[in-house]
CSV table of C-alpha atoms in Angstrom, one decimal:
chain,number,residue,atom,x,y,z
E,292,MET,CA,-0.2,0.1,0.1
E,293,ILE,CA,1.2,3.5,-0.9
E,294,VAL,CA,-0.1,6.9,-0.5
E,295,ALA,CA,0.0,8.4,-3.8
E,296,GLU,CA,-1.0,11.9,-2.8
E,297,THR,CA,-0.9,13.9,0.2
E,298,SER,CA,-0.5,17.6,0.7
E,299,TRP,CA,-1.2,20.5,3.2
E,300,ALA,CA,-1.5,24.3,2.7
E,301,TYR,CA,1.3,26.4,4.3
E,302,THR,CA,-0.8,29.5,3.9
E,303,LEU,CA,-4.0,30.6,2.8
E,304,GLU,CA,-2.9,33.1,0.4
E,305,ASP,CA,-3.1,32.8,-3.5
E,306,GLY,CA,0.2,33.3,-5.3
E,307,ASP,CA,-0.7,33.5,-8.9
E,308,GLY,CA,-4.2,35.0,-9.2
E,309,SER,CA,-6.0,31.7,-10.3
E,310,GLY,CA,-7.6,30.9,-7.0
E,311,ASN,CA,-6.9,27.8,-4.6
E,312,THR,CA,-8.7,24.6,-3.7
E,313,VAL,CA,-7.5,25.6,0.0
E,314,ALA,CA,-8.4,29.4,0.8
E,315,GLU,CA,-10.3,31.5,3.0
E,316,GLY,CA,-13.8,29.9,2.9
E,317,SER,CA,-12.9,26.9,1.0
E,318,ASN,CA,-11.9,23.8,2.5
E,319,ASP,CA,-10.2,25.8,5.5
E,320,THR,CA,-12.1,24.5,8.5
E,321,ALA,CA,-12.2,21.1,10.2
E,322,TYR,CA,-14.7,18.4,9.6
E,323,GLY,CA,-16.0,16.3,12.4
E,324,ASP,CA,-13.4,14.5,14.3
E,325,LEU,CA,-11.1,14.7,11.7
E,326,VAL,CA,-7.4,15.8,12.7
E,327,TYR,CA,-6.9,19.5,11.8
E,328,TYR,CA,-3.4,21.1,11.2
E,329,ASP,CA,-2.6,24.8,11.3
E,330,PHE,CA,-2.3,26.3,7.7
E,331,SER,CA,1.4,27.1,8.5
E,332,VAL,CA,4.6,25.7,7.6
E,333,GLN,CA,4.9,24.0,10.8
E,334,GLY,CA,1.3,22.5,10.1
E,335,GLN,CA,2.2,21.5,6.9
E,336,ALA,CA,5.4,19.5,8.3
E,337,ASP,CA,2.9,18.1,11.3
E,338,GLU,CA,0.7,16.6,8.2
E,339,ILE,CA,3.4,15.0,6.4
E,340,SER,CA,5.1,13.5,9.7
E,341,ALA,CA,1.4,12.0,10.6
E,342,VAL,CA,0.9,10.8,7.2
E,343,ILE,CA,4.4,9.2,7.1
E,344,ALA,CA,3.8,7.8,10.6
E,345,ALA,CA,0.4,6.4,9.9
E,346,MET,CA,1.9,4.5,6.8
E,347,ALA,CA,4.8,3.2,9.0
E,348,ASP,CA,2.4,1.8,11.5
E,349,THR,CA,0.7,-0.4,8.6
E,350,THR,CA,1.7,-3.9,7.8
E,351,ASN,CA,2.3,-3.4,4.3
E,352,GLY,CA,2.8,0.5,3.7
E,353,ILE,CA,5.7,1.0,1.3
E,354,GLY,CA,5.9,4.7,0.8
E,355,VAL,CA,4.2,8.3,0.8
E,356,PHE,CA,4.2,10.7,-2.3
E,357,TYR,CA,3.6,14.5,-1.8
E,358,TRP,CA,1.4,16.1,-4.6
E,359,GLU,CA,2.6,18.7,-5.8
E,360,PRO,CA,5.6,19.9,-4.2
E,361,ALA,CA,6.9,22.4,-6.9
E,362,TRP,CA,3.7,23.9,-8.5
E,363,ILE,CA,4.5,27.4,-7.8
E,364,PRO,CA,3.4,30.6,-9.3
E,365,VAL,CA,5.1,31.7,-12.8
E,366,GLN,CA,4.9,35.2,-11.5
E,367,VAL,CA,3.6,36.1,-8.1
E,368,TYR,CA,0.5,38.1,-7.8
E,369,ASN,CA,-0.5,40.2,-5.0
E,370,ALA,CA,-4.3,41.6,-5.2
E,371,ASP,CA,-3.0,44.8,-3.2
E,372,ALA,CA,-0.1,45.5,-5.3
E,373,VAL,CA,-0.1,48.6,-7.8
E,374,LYS,CA,0.5,46.4,-11.0
E,375,ALA,CA,-2.0,43.5,-9.6
E,376,GLU,CA,-4.2,43.5,-13.0
E,377,THR,CA,-1.0,43.7,-15.4
E,378,ILE,CA,0.7,40.7,-13.5
E,379,LEU,CA,-2.7,38.8,-13.4
E,380,SER,CA,-3.2,39.5,-17.3
E,381,GLU,CA,0.4,38.5,-18.1
E,382,ASN,CA,-0.1,35.3,-15.7
E,383,LYS,CA,-3.3,34.2,-18.1
E,384,GLU,CA,-1.3,34.6,-21.2
E,385,ILE,CA,1.6,32.6,-20.0
E,386,TRP,CA,-0.5,29.7,-18.4
E,387,GLU,CA,-2.2,29.3,-21.9
E,388,THR,CA,1.1,29.5,-23.9
E,389,TYR,CA,3.1,27.5,-21.8
E,390,GLY,CA,1.0,25.8,-19.1
E,391,SER,CA,1.0,25.9,-15.4
E,392,GLY,CA,-2.0,24.5,-13.8
E,393,TRP,CA,-3.4,21.2,-14.7
E,394,ALA,CA,-5.1,22.3,-17.8
E,395,SER,CA,-5.4,25.3,-20.4
E,396,SER,CA,-8.7,26.3,-22.1
E,397,TYR,CA,-7.8,24.0,-24.8
E,398,ALA,CA,-8.9,21.2,-22.6
E,399,ALA,CA,-12.4,22.0,-23.0
E,400,GLU,CA,-12.3,20.3,-26.2
E,401,TYR,CA,-12.2,16.8,-24.6
E,402,ASP,CA,-13.1,17.7,-20.8
E,403,PRO,CA,-15.6,20.7,-21.2
E,404,ASP,CA,-17.5,20.3,-17.8
E,405,ASP,CA,-14.1,20.0,-15.9
E,406,ALA,CA,-11.1,21.1,-17.3
E,407,GLY,CA,-12.6,23.4,-19.7
E,408,VAL,CA,-14.1,25.2,-16.5
E,409,TYR,CA,-11.3,25.1,-14.0
E,410,TYR,CA,-8.2,25.8,-16.2
E,411,GLY,CA,-5.5,28.3,-15.7
E,412,GLY,CA,-2.8,28.9,-13.1
E,413,SER,CA,-2.0,26.5,-10.1
E,414,ALA,CA,-4.8,25.9,-7.7
E,415,VAL,CA,-2.3,24.4,-5.1
E,416,ASP,CA,0.5,27.0,-5.1
E,417,ASN,CA,-0.2,27.2,-1.4
E,418,GLN,CA,0.4,23.5,-0.8
E,419,ALA,CA,3.8,23.5,-2.5
E,420,LEU,CA,7.0,22.8,-0.5
E,421,PHE,CA,8.3,25.9,-1.7
E,422,ASP,CA,7.5,29.5,-1.2
E,423,PHE,CA,5.7,31.6,-4.1
E,424,GLN,CA,9.3,32.7,-5.1
E,425,GLY,CA,10.6,29.3,-5.1
E,426,HIS,CA,12.3,29.2,-1.8
E,427,PRO,CA,12.3,25.7,-0.1
E,428,LEU,CA,10.3,25.8,3.3
E,429,GLU,CA,11.6,24.3,6.1
E,430,SER,CA,8.8,21.6,6.0
E,431,LEU,CA,10.7,20.2,3.2
E,432,MET,CA,13.3,18.9,5.8
E,433,THR,CA,10.6,16.7,7.0
E,434,PHE,CA,11.4,14.0,4.5
E,435,ARG,CA,15.1,14.1,5.8
E,436,TYR,CA,14.5,14.0,9.3
E,437,VAL,CA,11.6,11.4,9.3
E,438,LYS,CA,14.1,8.8,10.5
E,439,THR,CA,16.3,10.7,12.7
E,440,GLY,CA,14.7,13.8,14.1
E,441,THR,CA,16.2,17.3,13.4
E,442,THR,CA,19.3,16.8,15.6
E,443,ALA,CA,20.4,12.9,15.6
E,444,GLU,CA,23.2,11.9,13.4
E,445,ARG,CA,21.8,8.9,11.2
E,446,ILE,CA,23.3,5.7,12.7
E,447,VAL,CA,24.3,3.1,10.3
E,448,THR,CA,23.1,-0.6,11.1
E,449,GLU,CA,25.1,-3.4,9.9
E,450,THR,CA,22.4,-4.4,7.2
E,451,GLU,CA,22.1,-0.6,6.0
E,452,ALA,CA,26.2,-0.5,5.9
E,453,GLU,CA,26.1,-3.4,3.5
E,454,THR,CA,23.6,-1.9,1.4
E,455,GLU,CA,25.3,1.6,1.0
E,456,THR,CA,28.8,-0.2,0.5
E,457,GLU,CA,27.1,-2.0,-2.6
E,458,PHE,CA,25.5,1.7,-3.5
E,459,LEU,CA,29.0,3.3,-3.4
E,460,ASP,CA,30.8,0.6,-5.3
E,461,THR,CA,28.3,1.6,-8.3
E,462,VAL,CA,29.1,5.3,-8.3
E,463,GLU,CA,32.3,7.0,-9.4
E,464,ASN,CA,34.2,8.6,-6.4
E,465,LEU,CA,35.5,11.8,-7.5
E,466,LEU,CA,38.1,11.8,-4.8
E,467,VAL,CA,41.6,10.2,-5.0
E,468,ASN,CA,42.3,7.6,-2.1
E,469,GLY,CA,38.9,8.3,-0.6
E,470,ASP,CA,39.2,4.8,1.7
E,471,PHE,CA,42.7,5.9,2.4
E,472,GLU,CA,44.1,2.7,1.5
E,473,ASP,CA,47.0,4.3,-0.3
E,474,GLY,CA,48.1,6.1,2.7
E,475,ASP,CA,48.2,9.9,2.3
E,476,THR,CA,48.1,10.0,-1.4
E,477,GLY,CA,45.7,12.7,-2.3
E,478,TRP,CA,45.3,14.2,1.1
E,479,THR,CA,46.7,17.0,3.1
E,480,VAL,CA,46.7,16.7,7.2
E,481,THR,CA,47.7,19.6,9.2
E,482,GLY,CA,47.7,20.3,12.8
E,483,THR,CA,48.0,17.5,15.8
E,484,GLY,CA,46.2,14.6,16.7
E,485,GLY,CA,45.2,13.1,13.5
E,486,GLY,CA,47.0,10.9,10.8
E,487,ILE,CA,46.4,8.7,8.2
E,488,LYS,CA,47.4,5.1,9.0
E,489,ASP,CA,47.0,1.4,8.8
E,490,THR,CA,45.1,0.5,12.1
E,491,GLU,CA,43.5,-2.5,13.6
E,492,THR,CA,40.5,-3.3,11.2
E,493,SER,CA,38.1,-2.9,14.0
E,494,ASN,CA,38.5,1.0,13.6
E,495,VAL,CA,37.8,1.2,10.0
E,496,TRP,CA,34.9,1.2,7.9
E,497,ASP,CA,36.3,-1.1,5.7
E,498,GLY,CA,39.9,-2.2,4.3
E,499,SER,CA,42.7,-1.7,6.9
E,500,TRP,CA,43.4,2.1,6.6
E,501,CYS,CA,41.6,5.3,7.9
E,502,LEU,CA,42.1,8.8,9.2
E,503,HIS,CA,42.5,8.0,12.9
E,504,PHE,CA,42.7,10.5,15.7
E,505,TRP,CA,43.7,10.4,19.4
E,506,SER,CA,45.9,12.5,21.8
E,507,ASP,CA,46.7,12.6,25.4
E,508,SER,CA,46.4,16.3,25.2
E,509,ASP,CA,43.8,18.9,23.4
E,510,PHE,CA,44.4,18.6,19.9
E,511,ALA,CA,43.0,20.0,16.5
E,512,PHE,CA,43.5,19.0,12.6
E,513,ASP,CA,42.3,19.6,9.2
E,514,THR,CA,42.4,16.9,6.6
E,515,VAL,CA,41.8,18.1,2.9
E,516,GLN,CA,41.9,17.2,-0.6
E,517,GLU,CA,41.4,19.6,-3.8
E,518,VAL,CA,39.2,18.5,-6.5
E,519,THR,CA,38.2,20.1,-9.6
E,520,LEU,CA,34.5,19.7,-10.6
E,521,GLU,CA,32.4,20.1,-13.6
E,522,PRO,CA,29.1,21.8,-13.7
E,523,GLY,CA,26.3,19.6,-12.1
E,524,ALA,CA,25.2,18.4,-8.8
E,525,TYR,CA,27.1,16.1,-6.3
E,526,THR,CA,26.9,14.4,-2.9
E,527,LEU,CA,29.6,14.2,-0.4
E,528,MET,CA,29.7,11.7,2.6
E,529,VAL,CA,32.0,10.2,4.8
E,530,TYR,CA,31.8,7.6,7.8
E,531,VAL,CA,33.0,8.2,11.1
E,532,GLN,CA,33.2,6.6,14.8
E,533,GLY,CA,34.6,7.4,18.1
E,534,GLY,CA,34.0,8.5,21.8
E,535,ASP,CA,35.0,10.4,24.8
E,536,ALA,CA,34.3,13.7,23.3
E,537,ALA,CA,33.9,16.7,25.8
E,538,GLU,CA,31.6,19.4,25.6
E,539,GLY,CA,32.7,22.0,22.9
E,540,ASP,CA,34.5,19.3,20.8
E,541,THR,CA,33.7,19.7,17.2
E,542,PHE,CA,33.8,17.3,14.3
E,543,THR,CA,33.0,18.5,10.8
E,544,MET,CA,32.8,17.4,7.3
E,545,PHE,CA,32.9,20.2,5.0
E,546,ILE,CA,33.3,21.2,1.2
E,547,GLN,CA,34.7,24.5,0.2
E,548,ILE,CA,33.5,26.2,-3.1
E,549,GLY,CA,35.2,29.4,-3.6
E,550,ASP,CA,34.6,31.7,-0.4
E,551,ALA,CA,31.5,29.7,0.6
E,552,MET,CA,31.9,26.7,3.0
E,553,VAL,CA,29.2,24.2,3.3
E,554,THR,CA,29.5,22.1,6.5
E,555,GLU,CA,27.9,19.0,8.3
E,556,ASP,CA,28.6,18.7,12.0
E,557,VAL,CA,29.2,15.0,13.3
E,558,SER,CA,28.7,13.4,16.8
E,559,LEU,CA,30.7,10.8,18.1
E,560,ASP,CA,28.4,7.7,19.2
E,561,GLY,CA,30.9,5.1,20.4
E,562,TRP,CA,33.0,2.5,19.1
E,563,ARG,CA,31.9,1.0,15.7
E,564,VAL,CA,28.8,3.2,16.0
E,565,TRP,CA,29.3,4.7,12.5
E,566,SER,CA,27.3,7.8,11.4
E,567,ALA,CA,27.3,9.0,8.0
E,568,PRO,CA,27.1,12.7,7.8
E,569,THR,CA,26.0,13.6,4.1
E,570,ILE,CA,26.0,16.8,2.2
E,571,GLU,CA,23.6,16.6,-0.6
E,572,ASN,CA,22.7,18.6,-3.6
E,573,ILE,CA,26.1,20.4,-4.1
E,574,VAL,CA,25.5,22.7,-7.1
E,575,ILE,CA,28.5,23.6,-9.4
E,576,THR,CA,27.6,26.3,-12.1
E,577,GLU,CA,31.0,26.4,-13.7
E,578,THR,CA,34.2,24.4,-13.8
E,579,THR,CA,35.4,24.9,-10.1
E,580,THR,CA,38.4,23.6,-7.8
E,581,VAL,CA,36.9,22.8,-4.4
E,582,ILE,CA,38.3,21.8,-1.2
E,583,VAL,CA,36.9,18.9,0.5
E,584,GLY,CA,37.8,17.4,4.0
E,585,CYS,CA,37.2,17.3,7.7
E,586,SER,CA,38.1,19.3,10.8
E,587,VAL,CA,38.6,18.0,14.3
E,588,VAL,CA,38.8,20.2,17.7
E,589,ALA,CA,39.1,17.6,20.5
E,590,SER,CA,39.9,17.5,24.1
E,591,SER,CA,42.5,15.0,25.3
E,592,GLY,CA,41.5,11.1,25.3
E,593,CYS,CA,38.9,11.7,22.5
E,594,TRP,CA,39.4,9.1,20.0
E,595,GLY,CA,37.9,7.9,16.7
E,596,ALA,CA,38.3,7.5,12.8
E,597,TRP,CA,37.2,8.9,9.4
E,598,ASP,CA,36.8,6.7,6.6
E,599,HIS,CA,35.7,6.2,3.2
E,600,PHE,CA,35.1,9.9,1.9
E,601,VAL,CA,32.8,9.5,-1.4
E,602,LEU,CA,32.1,12.5,-3.7
E,603,TYR,CA,30.0,11.6,-6.5
E,604,ARG,CA,27.8,13.3,-9.3
E,605,ILE,CA,24.2,12.8,-9.1
E,606,ASP,CA,22.8,14.4,-12.3
């Protein structure tokens, strides 16, 4: 069983002037004993979470689709704006020329009573997972946090590890020596407390080498690699495990693109309790040399290992 369509309005405003199926005075009140959510970004997130939870509680549920997450206005319409009528007129022309809603006026030829009447712009722009200008809403993160919550690191079970290893074997790792099996080839380590070395196999994700760290005094180090990327979208991930971290210790994976730094903080959850921090949808618009790596600032006695950095293209 699968939920093919679910959605919730994050606002009762209309973004394009075509009217919405959920609006002031239309589908905006509770019905009987049905659960009712706020028409807000948080309410949208609550509805998504509830549907996913309901599906997870079934014995044969396999998934949930949100419809329609990206049906946003072609031009934002504000009825109170000075150029409101001009924008609405332009929108109507765009809808007919390129499409926007589920139908244009031409659909009247084969569906006169439905599509031929309710054609035009998007009737669900206020139910998208992006605002009227196309910026992602926080409710979109519900799909990312559904298993872990908003703060917990994703813990990799043995079964998941096998599945992920099989998947990673199918992608081209754009990093040199991402698994450290060739020692420090491709990598530069600066600072104290960390080093690429052949350790006991119990300290590695796979193979026998990893980026290991420990010191009997406070320490800090960075490990980096430069790689040139062509325009496209990429994902960066790594595995890390360790323990005995003190309050204030930091463990960060990052990718630096020009002056911009995208980071993902990591927590240490114990020996061989591997987490898999991931930075997704890294968009490169022109051929660029980026810096990939990790940074550790830790107290004496803290220990752990990074292993199997993978950077791969997703488009």
